[in-house]
Short mmCIF file of C-alpha atoms in Angstrom, two decimals:
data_model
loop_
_atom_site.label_atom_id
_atom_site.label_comp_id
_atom_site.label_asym_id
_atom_site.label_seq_id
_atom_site.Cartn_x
_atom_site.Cartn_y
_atom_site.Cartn_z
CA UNK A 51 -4.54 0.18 20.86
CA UNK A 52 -3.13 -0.27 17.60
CA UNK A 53 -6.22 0.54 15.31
CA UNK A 54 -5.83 -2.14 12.04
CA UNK A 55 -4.41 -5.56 13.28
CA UNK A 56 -3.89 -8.64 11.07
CA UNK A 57 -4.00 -12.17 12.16
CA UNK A 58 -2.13 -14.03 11.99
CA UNK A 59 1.23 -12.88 11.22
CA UNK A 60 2.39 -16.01 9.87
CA UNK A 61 1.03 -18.68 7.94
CA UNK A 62 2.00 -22.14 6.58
CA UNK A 63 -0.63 -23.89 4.49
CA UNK A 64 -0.66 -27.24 2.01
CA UNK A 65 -2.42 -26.33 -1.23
CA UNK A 66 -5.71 -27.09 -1.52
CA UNK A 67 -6.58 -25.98 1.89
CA UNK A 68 -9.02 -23.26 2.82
CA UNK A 69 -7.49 -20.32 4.73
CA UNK A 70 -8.65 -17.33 6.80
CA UNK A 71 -6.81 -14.09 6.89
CA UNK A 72 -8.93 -11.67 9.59
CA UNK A 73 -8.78 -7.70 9.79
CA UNK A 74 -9.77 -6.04 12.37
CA UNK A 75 -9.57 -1.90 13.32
CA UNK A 76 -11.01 0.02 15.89
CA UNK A 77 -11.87 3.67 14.14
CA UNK A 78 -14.84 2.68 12.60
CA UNK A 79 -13.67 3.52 8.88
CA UNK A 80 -15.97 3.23 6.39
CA UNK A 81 -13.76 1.94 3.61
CA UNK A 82 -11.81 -1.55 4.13
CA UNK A 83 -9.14 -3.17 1.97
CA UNK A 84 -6.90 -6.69 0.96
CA UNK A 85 -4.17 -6.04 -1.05
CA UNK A 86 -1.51 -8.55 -1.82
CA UNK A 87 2.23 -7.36 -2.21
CA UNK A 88 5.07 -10.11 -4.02
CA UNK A 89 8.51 -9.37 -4.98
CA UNK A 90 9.21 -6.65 -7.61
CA UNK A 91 5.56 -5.77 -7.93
CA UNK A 92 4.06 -3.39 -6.37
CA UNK A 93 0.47 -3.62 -3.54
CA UNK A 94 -2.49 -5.34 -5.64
CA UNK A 95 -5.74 -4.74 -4.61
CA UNK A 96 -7.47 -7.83 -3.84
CA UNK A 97 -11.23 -6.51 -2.82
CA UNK A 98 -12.36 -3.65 -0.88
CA UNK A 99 -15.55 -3.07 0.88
CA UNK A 100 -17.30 0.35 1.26
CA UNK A 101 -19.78 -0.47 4.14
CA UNK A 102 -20.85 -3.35 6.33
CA UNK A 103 -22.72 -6.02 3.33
CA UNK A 104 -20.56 -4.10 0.73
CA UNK A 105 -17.91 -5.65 -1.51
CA UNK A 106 -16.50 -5.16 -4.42
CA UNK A 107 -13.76 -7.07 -6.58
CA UNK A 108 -10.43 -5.43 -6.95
CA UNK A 109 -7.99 -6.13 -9.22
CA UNK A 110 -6.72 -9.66 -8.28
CA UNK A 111 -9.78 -11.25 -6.81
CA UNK A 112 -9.90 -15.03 -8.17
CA UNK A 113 -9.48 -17.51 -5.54
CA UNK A 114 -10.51 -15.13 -2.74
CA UNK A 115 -13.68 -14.91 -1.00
CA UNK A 116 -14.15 -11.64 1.70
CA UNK A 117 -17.46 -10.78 4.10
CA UNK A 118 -18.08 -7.89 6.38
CA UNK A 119 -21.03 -8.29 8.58
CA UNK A 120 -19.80 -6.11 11.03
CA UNK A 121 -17.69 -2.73 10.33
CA UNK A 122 -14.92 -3.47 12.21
CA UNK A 123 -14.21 -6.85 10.66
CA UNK A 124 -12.73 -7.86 7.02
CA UNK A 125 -12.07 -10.90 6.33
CA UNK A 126 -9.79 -12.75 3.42
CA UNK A 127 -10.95 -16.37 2.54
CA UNK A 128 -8.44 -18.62 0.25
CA UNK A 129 -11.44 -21.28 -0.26
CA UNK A 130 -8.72 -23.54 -2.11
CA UNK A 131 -4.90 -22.37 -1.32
CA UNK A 132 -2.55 -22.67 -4.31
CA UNK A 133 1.07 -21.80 -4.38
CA UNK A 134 0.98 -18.50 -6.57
CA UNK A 135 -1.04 -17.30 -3.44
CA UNK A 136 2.15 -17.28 -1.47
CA UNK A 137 2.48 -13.71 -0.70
CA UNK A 138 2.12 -10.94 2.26
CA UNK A 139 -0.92 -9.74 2.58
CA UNK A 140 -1.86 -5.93 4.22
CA UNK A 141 -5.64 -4.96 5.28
CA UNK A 142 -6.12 -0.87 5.05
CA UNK A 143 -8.39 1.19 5.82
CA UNK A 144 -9.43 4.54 4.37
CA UNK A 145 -9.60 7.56 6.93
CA UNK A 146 -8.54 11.39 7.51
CA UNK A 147 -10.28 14.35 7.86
CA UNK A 148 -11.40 14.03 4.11
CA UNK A 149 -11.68 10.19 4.21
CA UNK A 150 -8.14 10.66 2.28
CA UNK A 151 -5.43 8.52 4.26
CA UNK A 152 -4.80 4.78 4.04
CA UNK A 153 -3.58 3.18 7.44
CA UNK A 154 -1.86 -0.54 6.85
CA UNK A 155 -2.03 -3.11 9.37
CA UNK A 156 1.59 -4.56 10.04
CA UNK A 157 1.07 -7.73 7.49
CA UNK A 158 0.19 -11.62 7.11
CA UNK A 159 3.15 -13.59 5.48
CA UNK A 160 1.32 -16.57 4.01
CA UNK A 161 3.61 -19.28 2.18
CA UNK A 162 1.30 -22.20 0.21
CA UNK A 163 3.41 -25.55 0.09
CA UNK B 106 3.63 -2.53 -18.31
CA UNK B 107 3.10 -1.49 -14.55
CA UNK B 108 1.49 2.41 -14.98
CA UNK B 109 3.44 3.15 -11.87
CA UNK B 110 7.63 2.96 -12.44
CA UNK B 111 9.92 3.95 -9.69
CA UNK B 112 13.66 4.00 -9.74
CA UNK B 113 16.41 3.63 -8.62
CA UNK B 114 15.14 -0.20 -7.08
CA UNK B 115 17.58 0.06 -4.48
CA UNK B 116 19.65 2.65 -3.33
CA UNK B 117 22.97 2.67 -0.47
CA UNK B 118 23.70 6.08 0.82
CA UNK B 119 25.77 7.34 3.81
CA UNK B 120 24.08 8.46 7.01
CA UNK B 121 23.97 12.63 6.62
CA UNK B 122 23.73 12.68 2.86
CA UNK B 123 20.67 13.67 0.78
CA UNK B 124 19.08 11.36 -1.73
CA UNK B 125 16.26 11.54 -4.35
CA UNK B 126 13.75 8.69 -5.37
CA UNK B 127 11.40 9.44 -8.67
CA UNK B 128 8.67 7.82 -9.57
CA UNK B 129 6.95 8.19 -13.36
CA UNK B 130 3.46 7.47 -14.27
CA UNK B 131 0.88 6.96 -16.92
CA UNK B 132 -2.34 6.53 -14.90
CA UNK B 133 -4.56 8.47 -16.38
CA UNK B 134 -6.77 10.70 -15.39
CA UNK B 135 -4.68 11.98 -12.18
CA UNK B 136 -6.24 12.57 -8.87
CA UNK B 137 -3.60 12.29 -6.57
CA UNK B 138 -0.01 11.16 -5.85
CA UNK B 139 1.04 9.54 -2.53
CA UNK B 140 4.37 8.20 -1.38
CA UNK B 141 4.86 5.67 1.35
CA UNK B 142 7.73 4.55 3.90
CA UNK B 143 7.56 0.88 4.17
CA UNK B 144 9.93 -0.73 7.00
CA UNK B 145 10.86 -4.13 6.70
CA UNK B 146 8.11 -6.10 8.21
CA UNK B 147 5.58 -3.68 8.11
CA UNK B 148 2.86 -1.95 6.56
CA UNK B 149 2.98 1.02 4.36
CA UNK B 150 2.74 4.34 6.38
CA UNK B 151 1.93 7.78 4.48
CA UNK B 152 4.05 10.24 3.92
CA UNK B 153 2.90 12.87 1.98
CA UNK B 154 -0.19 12.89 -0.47
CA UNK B 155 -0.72 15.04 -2.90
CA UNK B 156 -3.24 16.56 -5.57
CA UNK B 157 -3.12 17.44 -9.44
CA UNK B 158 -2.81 21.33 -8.07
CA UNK B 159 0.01 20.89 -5.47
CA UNK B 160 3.70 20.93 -6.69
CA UNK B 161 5.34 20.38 -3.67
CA UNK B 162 4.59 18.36 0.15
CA UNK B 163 6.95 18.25 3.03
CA UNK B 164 7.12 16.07 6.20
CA UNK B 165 9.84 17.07 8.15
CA UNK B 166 12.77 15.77 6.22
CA UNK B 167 10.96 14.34 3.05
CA UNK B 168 10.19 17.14 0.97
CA UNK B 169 8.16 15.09 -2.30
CA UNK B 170 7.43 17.23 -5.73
CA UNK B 171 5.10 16.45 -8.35
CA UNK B 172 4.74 17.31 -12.29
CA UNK B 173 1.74 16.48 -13.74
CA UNK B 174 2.57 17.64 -16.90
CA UNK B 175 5.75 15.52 -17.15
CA UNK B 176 4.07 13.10 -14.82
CA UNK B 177 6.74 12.62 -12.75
CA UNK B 178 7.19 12.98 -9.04
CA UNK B 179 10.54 12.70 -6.53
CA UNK B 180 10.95 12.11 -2.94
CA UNK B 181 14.03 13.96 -1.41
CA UNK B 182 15.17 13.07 1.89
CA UNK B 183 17.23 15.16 3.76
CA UNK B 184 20.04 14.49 5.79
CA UNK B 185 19.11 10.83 6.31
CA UNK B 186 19.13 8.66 9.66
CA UNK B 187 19.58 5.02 9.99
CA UNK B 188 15.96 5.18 10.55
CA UNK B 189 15.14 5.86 6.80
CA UNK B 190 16.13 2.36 6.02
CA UNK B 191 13.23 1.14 4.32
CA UNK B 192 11.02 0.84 0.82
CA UNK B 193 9.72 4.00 -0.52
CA UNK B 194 6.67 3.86 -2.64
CA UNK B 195 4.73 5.87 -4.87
CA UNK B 196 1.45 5.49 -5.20
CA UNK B 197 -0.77 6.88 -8.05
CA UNK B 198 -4.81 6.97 -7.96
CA UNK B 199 -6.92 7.53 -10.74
CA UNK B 200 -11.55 8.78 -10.75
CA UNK B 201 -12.53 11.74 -8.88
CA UNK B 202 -12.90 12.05 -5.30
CA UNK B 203 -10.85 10.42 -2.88
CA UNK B 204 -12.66 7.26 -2.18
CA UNK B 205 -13.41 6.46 -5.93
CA UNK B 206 -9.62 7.14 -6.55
CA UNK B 207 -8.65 4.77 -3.49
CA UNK B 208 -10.11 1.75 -5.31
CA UNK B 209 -8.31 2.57 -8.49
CA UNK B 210 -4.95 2.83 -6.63
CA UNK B 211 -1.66 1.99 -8.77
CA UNK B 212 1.16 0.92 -6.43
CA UNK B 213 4.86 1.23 -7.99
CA UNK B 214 7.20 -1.95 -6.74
CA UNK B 215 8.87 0.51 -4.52
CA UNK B 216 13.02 2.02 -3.94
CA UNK B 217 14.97 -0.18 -1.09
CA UNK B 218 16.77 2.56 0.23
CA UNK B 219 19.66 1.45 2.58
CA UNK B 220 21.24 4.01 5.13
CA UNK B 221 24.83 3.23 6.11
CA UNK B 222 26.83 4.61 9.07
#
């Protein structure tokens, strides 16, 4: 039961390919998030979502797309892979008591070639 | 300029010793400060968070302290383990309330903090 899991773990993907990154958690948190995390920067926020049907650009969005029909799910779209989108990338979600903690899932380590 | 500087970038310390990480910001306005213990591999798990009113946060051996006047907050770790082997970040958030401030997260690039036997 491990509440936020990312699939896949690993990635390998030619540039100009179209690539899926899927979230999925089992509390039933309102808030979802994509952030992005390269070498000697710190976690970017790629979009977040409030509710199912709700998104909202974060602060590196171009070349990603995201949907959330469903609560549980979150996905990350790279309609057109390019190599500067080689990076790890961590779905959160928000949840506590007073909606205040962020729980990480473990990761996806996508390289663009 | 990233609004969110941590130092030292990496640190080597001897298992049993104490260290401290700081972290300086600029976001402005503050709503709360939040560090994170990142193993390699994995994702970010919270450590302590903390608001514009509280100075100080324990968890067990991580004691973090925060001055929002000098807008500057440390994690100490206490007698360390092997097990502390990770990155340490510090996350600042900006906007009121605690899901506004989530999506107006800064992230600093994070301490690699090595524990040798």
């Amino acid at each position: 039961d491990a509440g936020i899991t990312q699939s896949p773990r690993y990635k390998i993907t030619e540039t100009g390919r179209q690539v899926t990154l899927m979230c999925h958690q089992t509390w039933s948190h309102s808030y979802m998030f994509w952030y992005r995390q390269d070498l000697g920067h710190g976690l970017r926020l790629i979009y977040y979502s409030a509710a199912a049907d709700i998104t909202d650009k974060g602060e590196v969005p171009d070349g990603y797309v995201v949907s959330r029909s469903k609560t549980e799910n979150f996905p990350l779209t790279l309609e057109s892979a390019t190599r500067s989108q080689t990076s790890v990338y961590f779905c959160a979600t928000m949840g506590g008591a007073t909606n205040e903690k962020l729980f990480f899932g473990s990761g996806t380590q996508l390289s663009v070639l | 300029k990233n609004q969110v500087e941590q130092s030292p970038q990496s640190l080597i310390i001897l298992e049993g010793k104490n260290c401290t990480l700081q972290c300086n910001y600029t976001v402005s306005p503050f709503s709360n400060l939040r560090w994170y213990k990142q193993d390699t591999g994995r994702g970010p798990v919270s450590l302590t968070i903390m608001t514009f009113s509280e100075n100080t946060k324990s968890n067990g051996r991580y004691t973090a302290t925060l001055d929002a006047d000098t807008k500057q907050s440390s994690l100490h770790i206490t007698a360390s383990q092997l097990s502390d082997s990770a990155s340490y970040i510090c996350v600042v958030s900006a906007g009121q309330g605690w899901t506004r401030a989530a999506n107006d997260m800064r992230f600093g690039a994070g301490t690699r903090l090595t524990v040798k036997p």
